[in-house]
Amino acid sequence: MPLTTCLRFVSPLISPSFHSLRRVVFANIKASRLSLPAAMDGNSSGTLVLCGKSLAENEVAKSLKANNILKLPDNSEVSIILQSEIGKPVEEESFNVELYMNSLSTNQFGQFLIWSPQLSSTHDVVSHNFCELPVGSVCVADVQFKGRGRSKNAWESPKGCLMFSFTIQMEDGRIVPLLQYVVSLALTEAIKDICDRHGLPYIDVKIKWPNDLYLNGLKVGGILCTSTYKLKKFNVSAGIGLNVSNEEPTTCLNEVLRKLSDSAYQYRREDILSAFFNKFETFYDLFIKQGFQTLEELYYKTWLHSGQRVIVQDKNEDQVVESVVTIQGLTSSGYLLAIGDDNQMCELHPDGNR
C-alpha cells in the first residue's frame, strides 16, 4: 500500500499545513482576496480600449476593431474602441495609457495594450484571444469581478488593484513551470526600482512559493500562469493581481509607504506596470538564454522559505511516522527541494499544480 504524507512547517515565517506524498499545501493561511467584492453582474458587457506604443501595434489595434475579432469565453457583448478615439481617461482613477506608454522601454512586452474600465477577467481576454494578439500583449482593467486564481479560485477586485494579464510564447516545455518565478521576481524588483527612482525606502514585497506576494506578513498579490500547446509552441498567459491603493482586506503598497516615508509620492498602477515589463523583458531574456540559475540567487533573497523546517508525516496503514526536512531551494523542475535530518533529499509539490 503506498505511503501518504502530511507536512507542516516547524518554524516558518508563515505556517501552512501540508498533505499527500511530497505535496506541499500552504493551507492554514486563510486565502486573502486581492480586494473587496465588486457588486456587478458577471454577464455585463465589457469595453476594450486598444492601443500600441508603435505604429505597427496601432495598426494591429485598428485591424482587430475593424474585424471585430476579440471575444470573451462566455460570448458576452464586447465593445472595441481605439485609444485615439477617446483621448484622456473619462475618470481620474482610470488607467492612464499615456503615462504608462511614456514609461515603457521594452522591445516587445507590454507594447500592445488592452485596457478596460470594467472586465470579468483580464486573463480570459488574453488567453481566449491569444492567437489574435501580438506576443507580449497586455490586458489591464480598472475593476475586475471574475478574476482567476489557482485551483479555480475567483477574485473580485475594485479600483486600487493593479490587475493585468499578458502573453508569452515558449518552445521548451521543460522551463514553462519556472516562468511564474521569473514573473514574481520581476514584479518585486520593479517595485524596488520605483523606490530607487524616487528616493524612497524599499517596500519589501516577498515571494511566497509558488505564486503569492506578501508584504509585512499579509498577502498583497498573486500570479497565475496557464498554458496551451499549439503548433509546437506553448502559449502562456500570465495573470497578476497586486494591491496598490486598496487597503482592504489586508494591506497595500501605498498604505505601507505612508508609514515609512513622508514623501508625497504614491505608487501608481501605470508606473508599476511599465516598470514590471521593463524588468521582466530583461529577466526573461536571461532566463531563455542562460536558464533560471542566473536569477536563482536573487529569487532566494526575495522568497520566504530558505531554511524553513517542515514536518513530514508518512502514513502507512495505521502507522504514522514523522520526520523533519529543511527547505534548501528549488529543484531543476521548479519544485521545492528539501533535505531530511537523515540527509535524504526530497521534492515537495504544491497541491493543485500537479
PDB file of C-alpha atoms in Angstrom, residues 1-5 21 314-316:
ATOM      1  CA  MET A   1       0.000   0.000   0.000  1.00  0.00           C
ATOM      2  CA  PRO A   2       1.502   3.401  -0.955  1.00  0.00           C
ATOM      3  CA  LEU A   3       2.542   5.874   1.650  1.00  0.00           C
ATOM      4  CA  THR A   4       0.585   9.068   2.242  1.00  0.00           C
ATOM      5  CA  THR A   5       2.286  12.084   3.705  1.00  0.00           C
ATOM      6  CA  LEU A  21       3.036  12.317  -0.553  1.00  0.00           C
ATOM      7  CA  ASP A 314       4.330   9.350   6.439  1.00  0.00           C
ATOM      8  CA  LYS A 315       1.252   7.191   6.935  1.00  0.00           C
ATOM      9  CA  ASN A 316       1.369   3.505   6.095  1.00  0.00           C
TER      10      ASN A 316
END
